[in-house]
PDB file of C-alpha atoms in Angstrom:
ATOM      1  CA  UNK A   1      24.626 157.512 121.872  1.00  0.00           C
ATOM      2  CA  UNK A   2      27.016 157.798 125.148  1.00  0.00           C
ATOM      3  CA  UNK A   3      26.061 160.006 127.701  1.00  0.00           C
ATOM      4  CA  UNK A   4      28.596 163.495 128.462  1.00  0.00           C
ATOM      5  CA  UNK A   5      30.788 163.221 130.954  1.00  0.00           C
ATOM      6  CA  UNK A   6      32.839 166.698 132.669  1.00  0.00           C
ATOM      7  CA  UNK A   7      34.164 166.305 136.051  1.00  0.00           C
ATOM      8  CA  UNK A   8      35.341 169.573 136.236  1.00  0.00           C
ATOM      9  CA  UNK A   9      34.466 173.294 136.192  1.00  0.00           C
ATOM     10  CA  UNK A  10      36.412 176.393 134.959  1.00  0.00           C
ATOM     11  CA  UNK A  11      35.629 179.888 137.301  1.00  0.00           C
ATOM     12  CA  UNK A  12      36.479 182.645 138.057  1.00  0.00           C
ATOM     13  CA  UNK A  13      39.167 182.951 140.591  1.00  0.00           C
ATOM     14  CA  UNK A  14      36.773 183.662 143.196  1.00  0.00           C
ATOM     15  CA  UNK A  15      34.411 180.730 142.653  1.00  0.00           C
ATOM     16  CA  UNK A  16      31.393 182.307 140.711  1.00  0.00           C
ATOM     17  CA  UNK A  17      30.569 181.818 137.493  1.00  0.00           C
ATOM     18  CA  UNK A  18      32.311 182.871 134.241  1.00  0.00           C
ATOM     19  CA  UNK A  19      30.465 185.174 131.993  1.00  0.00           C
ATOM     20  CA  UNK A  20      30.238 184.499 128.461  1.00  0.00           C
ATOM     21  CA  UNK A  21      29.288 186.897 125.414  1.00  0.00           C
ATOM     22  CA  UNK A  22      28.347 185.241 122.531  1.00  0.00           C
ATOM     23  CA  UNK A  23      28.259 187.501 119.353  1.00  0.00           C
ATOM     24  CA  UNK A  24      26.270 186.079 115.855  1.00  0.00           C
ATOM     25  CA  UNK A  25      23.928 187.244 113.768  1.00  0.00           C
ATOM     26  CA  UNK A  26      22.257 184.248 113.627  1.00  0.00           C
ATOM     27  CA  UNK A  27      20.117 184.068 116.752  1.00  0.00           C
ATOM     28  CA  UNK A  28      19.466 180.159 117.096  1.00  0.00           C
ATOM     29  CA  UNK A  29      23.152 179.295 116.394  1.00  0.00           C
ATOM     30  CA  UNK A  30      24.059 182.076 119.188  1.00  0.00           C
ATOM     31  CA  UNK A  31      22.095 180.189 121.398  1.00  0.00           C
ATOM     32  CA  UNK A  32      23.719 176.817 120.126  1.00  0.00           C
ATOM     33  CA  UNK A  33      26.895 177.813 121.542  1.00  0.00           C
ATOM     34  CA  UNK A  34      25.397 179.797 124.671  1.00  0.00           C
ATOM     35  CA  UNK A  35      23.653 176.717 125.235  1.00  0.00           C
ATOM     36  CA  UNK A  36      26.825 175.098 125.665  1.00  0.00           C
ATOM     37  CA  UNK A  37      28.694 177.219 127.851  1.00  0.00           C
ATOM     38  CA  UNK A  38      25.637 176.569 130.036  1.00  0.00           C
ATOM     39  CA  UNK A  39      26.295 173.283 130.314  1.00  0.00           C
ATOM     40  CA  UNK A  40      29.861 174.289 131.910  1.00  0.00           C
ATOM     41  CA  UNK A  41      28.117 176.291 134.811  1.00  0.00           C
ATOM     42  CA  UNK A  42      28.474 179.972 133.217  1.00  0.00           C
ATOM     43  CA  UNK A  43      26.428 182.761 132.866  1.00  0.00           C
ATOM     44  CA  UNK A  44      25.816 183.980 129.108  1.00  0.00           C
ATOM     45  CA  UNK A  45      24.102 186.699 126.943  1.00  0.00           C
ATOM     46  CA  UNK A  46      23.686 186.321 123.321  1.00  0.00           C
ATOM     47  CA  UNK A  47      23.533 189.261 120.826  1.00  0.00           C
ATOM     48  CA  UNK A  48      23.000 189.844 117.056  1.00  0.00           C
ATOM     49  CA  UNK A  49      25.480 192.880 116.101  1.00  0.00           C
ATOM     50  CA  UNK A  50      28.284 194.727 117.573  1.00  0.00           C
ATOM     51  CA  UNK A  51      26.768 197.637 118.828  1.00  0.00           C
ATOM     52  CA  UNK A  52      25.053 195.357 120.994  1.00  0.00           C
ATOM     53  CA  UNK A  53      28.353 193.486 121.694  1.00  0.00           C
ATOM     54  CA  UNK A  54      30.194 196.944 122.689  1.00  0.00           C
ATOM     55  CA  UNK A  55      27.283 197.845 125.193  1.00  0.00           C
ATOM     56  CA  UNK A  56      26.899 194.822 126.728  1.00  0.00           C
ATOM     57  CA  UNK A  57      30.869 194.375 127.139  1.00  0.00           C
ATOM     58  CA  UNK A  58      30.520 197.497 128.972  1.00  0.00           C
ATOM     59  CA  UNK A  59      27.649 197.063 130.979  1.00  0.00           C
ATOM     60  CA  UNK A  60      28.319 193.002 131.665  1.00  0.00           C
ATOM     61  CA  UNK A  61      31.920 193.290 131.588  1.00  0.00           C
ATOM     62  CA  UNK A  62      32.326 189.447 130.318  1.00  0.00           C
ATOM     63  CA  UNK A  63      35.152 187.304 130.718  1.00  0.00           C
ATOM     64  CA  UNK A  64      35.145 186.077 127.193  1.00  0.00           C
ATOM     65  CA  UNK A  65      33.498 186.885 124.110  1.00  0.00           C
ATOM     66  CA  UNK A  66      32.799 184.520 121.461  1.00  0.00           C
ATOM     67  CA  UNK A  67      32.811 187.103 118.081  1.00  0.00           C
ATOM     68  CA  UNK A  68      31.662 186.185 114.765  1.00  0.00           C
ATOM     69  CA  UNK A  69      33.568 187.925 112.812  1.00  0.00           C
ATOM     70  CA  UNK A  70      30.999 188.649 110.149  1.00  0.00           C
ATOM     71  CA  UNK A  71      28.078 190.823 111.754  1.00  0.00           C
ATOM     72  CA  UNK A  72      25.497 192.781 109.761  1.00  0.00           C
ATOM     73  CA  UNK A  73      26.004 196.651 111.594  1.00  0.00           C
ATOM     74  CA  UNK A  74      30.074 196.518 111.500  1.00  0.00           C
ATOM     75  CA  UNK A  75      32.941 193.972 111.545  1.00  0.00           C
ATOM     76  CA  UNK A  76      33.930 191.493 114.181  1.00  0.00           C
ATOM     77  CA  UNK A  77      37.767 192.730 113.910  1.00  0.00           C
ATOM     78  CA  UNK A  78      36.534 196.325 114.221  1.00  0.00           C
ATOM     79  CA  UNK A  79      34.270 195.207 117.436  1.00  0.00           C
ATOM     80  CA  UNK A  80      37.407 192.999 118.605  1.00  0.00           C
ATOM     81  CA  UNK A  81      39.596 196.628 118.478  1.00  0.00           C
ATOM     82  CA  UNK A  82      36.972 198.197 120.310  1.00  0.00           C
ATOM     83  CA  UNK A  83      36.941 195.174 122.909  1.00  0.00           C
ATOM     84  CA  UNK A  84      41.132 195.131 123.191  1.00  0.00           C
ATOM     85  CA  UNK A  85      41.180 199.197 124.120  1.00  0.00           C
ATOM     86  CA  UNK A  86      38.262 199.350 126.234  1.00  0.00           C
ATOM     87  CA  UNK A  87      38.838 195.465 127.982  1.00  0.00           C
ATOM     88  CA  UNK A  88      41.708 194.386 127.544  1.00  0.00           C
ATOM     89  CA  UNK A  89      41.470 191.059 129.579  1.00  0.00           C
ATOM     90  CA  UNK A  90      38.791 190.263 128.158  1.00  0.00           C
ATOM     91  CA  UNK A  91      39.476 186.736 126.143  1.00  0.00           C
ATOM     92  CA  UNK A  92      37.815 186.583 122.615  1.00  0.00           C
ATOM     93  CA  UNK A  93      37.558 183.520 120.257  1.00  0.00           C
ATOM     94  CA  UNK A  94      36.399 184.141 116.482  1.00  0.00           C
ATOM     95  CA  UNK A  95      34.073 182.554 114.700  1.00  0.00           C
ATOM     96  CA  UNK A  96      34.193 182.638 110.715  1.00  0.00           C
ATOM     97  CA  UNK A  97      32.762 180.614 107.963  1.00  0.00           C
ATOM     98  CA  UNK A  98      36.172 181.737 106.329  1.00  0.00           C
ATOM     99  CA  UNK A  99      38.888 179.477 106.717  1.00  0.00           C
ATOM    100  CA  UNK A 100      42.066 180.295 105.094  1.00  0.00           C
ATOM    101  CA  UNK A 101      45.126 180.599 106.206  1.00  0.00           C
ATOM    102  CA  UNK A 102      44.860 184.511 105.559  1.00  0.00           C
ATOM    103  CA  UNK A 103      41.894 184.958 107.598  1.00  0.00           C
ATOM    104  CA  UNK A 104      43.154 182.893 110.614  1.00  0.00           C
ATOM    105  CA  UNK A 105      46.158 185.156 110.481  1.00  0.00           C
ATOM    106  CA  UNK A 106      44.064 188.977 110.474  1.00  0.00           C
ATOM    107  CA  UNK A 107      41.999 187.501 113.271  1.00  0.00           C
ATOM    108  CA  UNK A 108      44.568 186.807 115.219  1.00  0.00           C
ATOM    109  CA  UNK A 109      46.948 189.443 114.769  1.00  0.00           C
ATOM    110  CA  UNK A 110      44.249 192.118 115.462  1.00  0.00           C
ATOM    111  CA  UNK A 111      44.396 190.325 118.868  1.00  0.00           C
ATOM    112  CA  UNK A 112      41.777 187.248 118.903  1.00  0.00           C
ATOM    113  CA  UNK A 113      43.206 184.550 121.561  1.00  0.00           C
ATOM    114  CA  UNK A 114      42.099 181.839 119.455  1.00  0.00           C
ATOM    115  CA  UNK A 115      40.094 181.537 115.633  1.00  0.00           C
ATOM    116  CA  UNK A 116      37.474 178.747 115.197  1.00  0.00           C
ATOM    117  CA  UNK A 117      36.152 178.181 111.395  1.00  0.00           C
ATOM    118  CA  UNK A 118      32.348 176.814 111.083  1.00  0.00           C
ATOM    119  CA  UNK A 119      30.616 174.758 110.908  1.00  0.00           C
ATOM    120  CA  UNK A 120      32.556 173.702 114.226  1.00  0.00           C
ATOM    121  CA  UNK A 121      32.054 170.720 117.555  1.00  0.00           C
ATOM    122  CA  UNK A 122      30.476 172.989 120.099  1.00  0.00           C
ATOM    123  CA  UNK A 123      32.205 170.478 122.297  1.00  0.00           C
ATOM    124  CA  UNK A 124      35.649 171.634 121.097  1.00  0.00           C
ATOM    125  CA  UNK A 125      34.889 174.839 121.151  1.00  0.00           C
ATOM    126  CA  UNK A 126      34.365 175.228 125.083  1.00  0.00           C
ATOM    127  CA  UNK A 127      37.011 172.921 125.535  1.00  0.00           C
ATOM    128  CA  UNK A 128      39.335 175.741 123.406  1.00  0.00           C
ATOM    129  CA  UNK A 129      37.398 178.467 125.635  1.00  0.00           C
ATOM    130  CA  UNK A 130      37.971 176.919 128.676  1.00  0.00           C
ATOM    131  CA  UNK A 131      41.860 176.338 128.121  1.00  0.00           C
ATOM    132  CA  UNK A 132      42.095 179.995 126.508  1.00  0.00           C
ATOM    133  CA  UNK A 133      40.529 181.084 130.351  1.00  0.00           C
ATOM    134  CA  UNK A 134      42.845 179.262 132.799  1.00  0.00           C
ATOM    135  CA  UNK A 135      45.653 179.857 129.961  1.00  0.00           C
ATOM    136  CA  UNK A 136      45.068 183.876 130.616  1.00  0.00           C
ATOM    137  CA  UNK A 137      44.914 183.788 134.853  1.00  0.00           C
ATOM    138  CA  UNK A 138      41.252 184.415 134.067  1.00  0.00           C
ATOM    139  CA  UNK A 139      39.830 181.425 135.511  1.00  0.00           C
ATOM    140  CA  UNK A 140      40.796 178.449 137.235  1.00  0.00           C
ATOM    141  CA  UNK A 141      39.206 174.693 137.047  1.00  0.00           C
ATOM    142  CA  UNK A 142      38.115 173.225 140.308  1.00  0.00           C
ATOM    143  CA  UNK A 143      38.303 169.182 140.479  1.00  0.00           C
ATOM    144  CA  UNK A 144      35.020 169.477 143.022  1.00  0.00           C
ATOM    145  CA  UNK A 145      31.994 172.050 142.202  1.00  0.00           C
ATOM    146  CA  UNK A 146      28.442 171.587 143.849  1.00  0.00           C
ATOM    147  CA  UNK A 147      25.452 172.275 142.154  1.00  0.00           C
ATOM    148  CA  UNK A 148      22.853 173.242 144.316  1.00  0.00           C
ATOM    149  CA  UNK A 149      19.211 173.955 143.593  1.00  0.00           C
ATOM    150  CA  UNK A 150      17.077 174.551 146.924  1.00  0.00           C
ATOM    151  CA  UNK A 151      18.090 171.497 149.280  1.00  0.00           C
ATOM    152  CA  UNK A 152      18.918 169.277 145.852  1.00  0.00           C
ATOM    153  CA  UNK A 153      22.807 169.215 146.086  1.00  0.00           C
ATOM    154  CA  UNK A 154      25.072 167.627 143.266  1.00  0.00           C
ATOM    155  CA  UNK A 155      28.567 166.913 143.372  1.00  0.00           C
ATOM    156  CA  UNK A 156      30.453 167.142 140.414  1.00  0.00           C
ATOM    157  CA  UNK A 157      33.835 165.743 141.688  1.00  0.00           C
ATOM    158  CA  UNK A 158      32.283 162.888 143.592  1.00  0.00           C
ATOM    159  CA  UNK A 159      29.090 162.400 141.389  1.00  0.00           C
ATOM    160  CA  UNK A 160      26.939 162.337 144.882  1.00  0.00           C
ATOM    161  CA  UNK A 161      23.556 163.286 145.042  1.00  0.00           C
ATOM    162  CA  UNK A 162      21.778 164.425 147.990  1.00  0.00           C
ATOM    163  CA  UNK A 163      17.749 165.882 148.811  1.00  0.00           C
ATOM    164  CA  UNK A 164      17.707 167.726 151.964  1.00  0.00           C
ATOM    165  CA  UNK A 165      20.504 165.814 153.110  1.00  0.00           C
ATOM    166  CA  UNK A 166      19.185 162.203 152.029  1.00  0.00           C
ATOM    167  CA  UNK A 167      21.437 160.423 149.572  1.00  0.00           C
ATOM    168  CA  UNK A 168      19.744 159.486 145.972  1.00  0.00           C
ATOM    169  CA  UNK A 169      21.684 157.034 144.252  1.00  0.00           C
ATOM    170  CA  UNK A 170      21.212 157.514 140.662  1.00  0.00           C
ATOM    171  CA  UNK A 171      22.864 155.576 137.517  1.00  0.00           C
ATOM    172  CA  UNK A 172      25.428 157.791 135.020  1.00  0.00           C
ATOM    173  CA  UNK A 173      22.856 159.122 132.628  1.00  0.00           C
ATOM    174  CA  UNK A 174      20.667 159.774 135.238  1.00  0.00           C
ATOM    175  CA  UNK A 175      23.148 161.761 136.760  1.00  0.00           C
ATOM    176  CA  UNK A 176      23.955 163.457 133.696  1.00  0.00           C
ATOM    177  CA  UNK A 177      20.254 164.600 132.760  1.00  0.00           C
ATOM    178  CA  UNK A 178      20.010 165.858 136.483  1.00  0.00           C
ATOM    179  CA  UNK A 179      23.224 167.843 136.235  1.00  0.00           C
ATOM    180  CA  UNK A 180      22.037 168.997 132.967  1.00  0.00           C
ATOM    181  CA  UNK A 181      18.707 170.101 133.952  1.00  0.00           C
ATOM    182  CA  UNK A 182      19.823 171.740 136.956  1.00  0.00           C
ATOM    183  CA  UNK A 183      22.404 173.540 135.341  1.00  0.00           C
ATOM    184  CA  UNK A 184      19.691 174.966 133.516  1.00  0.00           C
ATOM    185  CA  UNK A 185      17.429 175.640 136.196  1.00  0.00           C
ATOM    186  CA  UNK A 186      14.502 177.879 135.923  1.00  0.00           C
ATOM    187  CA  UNK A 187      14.410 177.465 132.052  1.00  0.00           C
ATOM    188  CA  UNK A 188      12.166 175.516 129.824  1.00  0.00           C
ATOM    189  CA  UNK A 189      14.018 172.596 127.966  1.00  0.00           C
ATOM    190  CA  UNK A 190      13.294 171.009 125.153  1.00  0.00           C
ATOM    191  CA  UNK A 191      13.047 167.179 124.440  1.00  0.00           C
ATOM    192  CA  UNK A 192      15.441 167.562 121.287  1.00  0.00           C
ATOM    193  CA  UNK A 193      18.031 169.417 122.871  1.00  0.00           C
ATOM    194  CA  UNK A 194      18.318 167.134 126.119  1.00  0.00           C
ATOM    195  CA  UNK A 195      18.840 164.331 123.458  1.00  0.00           C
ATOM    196  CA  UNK A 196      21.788 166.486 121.735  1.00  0.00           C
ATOM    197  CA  UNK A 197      23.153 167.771 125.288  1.00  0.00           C
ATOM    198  CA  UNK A 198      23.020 164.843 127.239  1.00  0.00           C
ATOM    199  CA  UNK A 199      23.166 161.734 124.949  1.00  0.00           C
ATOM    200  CA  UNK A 200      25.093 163.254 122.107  1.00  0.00           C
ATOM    201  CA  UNK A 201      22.770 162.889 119.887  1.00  0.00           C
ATOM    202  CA  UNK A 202      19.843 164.835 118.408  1.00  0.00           C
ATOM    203  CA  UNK A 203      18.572 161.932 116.090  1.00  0.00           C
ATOM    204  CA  UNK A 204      17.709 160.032 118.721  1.00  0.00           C
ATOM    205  CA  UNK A 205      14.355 158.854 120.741  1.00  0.00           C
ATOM    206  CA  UNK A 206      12.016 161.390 122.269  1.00  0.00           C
ATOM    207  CA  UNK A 207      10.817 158.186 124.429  1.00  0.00           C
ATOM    208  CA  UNK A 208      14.217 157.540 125.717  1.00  0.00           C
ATOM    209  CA  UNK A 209      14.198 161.054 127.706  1.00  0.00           C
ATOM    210  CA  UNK A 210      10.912 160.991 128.874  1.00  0.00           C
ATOM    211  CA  UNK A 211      11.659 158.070 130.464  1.00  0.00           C
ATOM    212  CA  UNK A 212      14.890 159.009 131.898  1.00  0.00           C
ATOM    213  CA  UNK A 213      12.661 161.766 133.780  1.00  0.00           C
ATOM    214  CA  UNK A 214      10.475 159.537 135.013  1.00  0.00           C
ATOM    215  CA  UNK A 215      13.372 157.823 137.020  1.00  0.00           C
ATOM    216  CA  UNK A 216      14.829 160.909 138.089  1.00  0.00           C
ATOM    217  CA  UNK A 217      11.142 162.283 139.450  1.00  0.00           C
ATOM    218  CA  UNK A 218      11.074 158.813 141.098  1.00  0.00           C
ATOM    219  CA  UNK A 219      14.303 159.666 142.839  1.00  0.00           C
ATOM    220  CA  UNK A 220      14.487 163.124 143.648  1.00  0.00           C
ATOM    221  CA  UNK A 221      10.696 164.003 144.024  1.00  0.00           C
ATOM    222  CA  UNK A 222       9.329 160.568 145.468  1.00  0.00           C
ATOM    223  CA  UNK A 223       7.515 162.181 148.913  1.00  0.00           C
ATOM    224  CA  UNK A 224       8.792 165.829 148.484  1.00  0.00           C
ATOM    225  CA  UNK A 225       8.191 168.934 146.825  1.00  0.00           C
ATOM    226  CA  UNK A 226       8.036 168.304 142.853  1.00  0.00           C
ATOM    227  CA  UNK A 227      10.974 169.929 141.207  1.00  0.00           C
ATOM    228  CA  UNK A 228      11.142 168.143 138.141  1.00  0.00           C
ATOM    229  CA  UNK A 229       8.090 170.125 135.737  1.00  0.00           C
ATOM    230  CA  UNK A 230       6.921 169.363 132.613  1.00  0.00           C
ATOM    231  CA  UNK A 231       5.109 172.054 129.919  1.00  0.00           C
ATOM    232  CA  UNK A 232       3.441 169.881 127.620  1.00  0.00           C
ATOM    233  CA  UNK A 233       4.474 170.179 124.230  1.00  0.00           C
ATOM    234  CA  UNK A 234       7.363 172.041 124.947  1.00  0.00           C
ATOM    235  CA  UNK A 235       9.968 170.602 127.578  1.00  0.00           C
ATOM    236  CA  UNK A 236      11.186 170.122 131.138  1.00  0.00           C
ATOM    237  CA  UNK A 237      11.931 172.817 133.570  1.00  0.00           C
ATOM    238  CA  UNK A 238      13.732 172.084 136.803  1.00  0.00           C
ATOM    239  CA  UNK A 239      13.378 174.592 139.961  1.00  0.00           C
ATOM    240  CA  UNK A 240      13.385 174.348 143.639  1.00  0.00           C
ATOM    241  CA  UNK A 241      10.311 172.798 145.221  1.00  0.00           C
ATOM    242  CA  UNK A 242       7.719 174.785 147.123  1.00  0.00           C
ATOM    243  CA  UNK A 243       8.579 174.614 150.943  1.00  0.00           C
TER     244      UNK A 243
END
């Protein structure tokens, strides 16, 4: 298992966050893929059909929209129309279990930036979303980003750590379950998936991430605040200690 390693963030051109729309009508492979566009710092919402993808594009205005282009009200080329005369900066990426040569071609020409065929690398794929962004002007990658949760700072660029302005040295998978954790910070998760996010692999030993969090609590919440939380039977929840 080797750890994941991203020194770098794609934004907006004004610093915040992308926003993500991720379109399937399959709810837990939605949140597969919103999961990781998490991991790169965005924001994300996650719906089922395209009625629900044409409101929220409207009401969210996201940057990009990750369309499957089978949906259960209507179909993803009909949504992607919708999407190109209504916002048309918007970046969109296809999804289809179809891969032909045929298919590849109708998604694109009906205006998709870029046509994925499952089952695909989730890795891959925000790798292709984050070069169709920065391709379009939409978003720009920034060497150095901070993470901060309450006075628990983490530089990406340098890979420092710092707790209300004290240092914490911490080893590389340390640092990559802390980064992980607090870029999902007020949300519950799960054992499994910091296995799959941060070690690569989802086959691999519960025990191992428990105690990984045991060395990061040792570190970051030694003689402060707790941040680091755990809900029995169901995961890990980071979120900034009570002052």
């Amino acid at each position: 298992c080797v750890s994941q390693v991203r020194d770098s963030q794609v934004t907006r051109s004004d610093g915040s966050p992308v926003h993500a729309l991720v379109v399937d009508n399959e709810p837990r492979l939605a949140e597969v893929v919103a999961s990781a566009l998490r991991y790169q710092g965005w924001a994300t919402t996650t719906v089922g059909d395209g009625a629900a993808a044409l409101r929220v594009a409207r009401e969210k205005a996201p940057d990009v929209v990750v369309l499957d282009v089978m949906l259960p009200d209507m179909s993803g080329l009909d949504v992607l129309a919708q999407l190109r005369r209504e916002r048309p900066r918007c970046r969109v990426l296809l999804l289809s279990a179809n891969d032909s040569l045929e298919d590849r071609l109708a998604g694109l020409s009906a205006g998709g930036d870029d046509y994925v065929a499952k089952p695909f690398n989730l890795e891959e794929l925000a790798l292709r979303v984050r070069g169709m962004l920065r391709r379009a002007g939409v978003a720009t990658e920034n060497q150095r980003s901070r993470v901060v949760v309450g006075d628990l700072v983490l530089d990406e660029g340098s890979r420092e750590v710092s707790r209300a302005g004290d240092a914490i040295d911490l080893t590389a998978t340390e640092f990559e379950l802390l980064r992980y954790l607090m870029r999902n910070r007020q949300r519950v998760v799960s054992k499994h998936e910091i296995l799959e996010k941060v070690w690569n692999c989802g086959g691999g030993r519960l025990n191992n991430v428990e105690i990984y969090v045991s060395y990061l609590r040792k570190k970051i919440d030694c003689g402060r605040a707790p941040m680091i939380h755990t809900l029995r039977g169901v995961g890990y929840i980071l979120k900034a200690g009570d002052r």
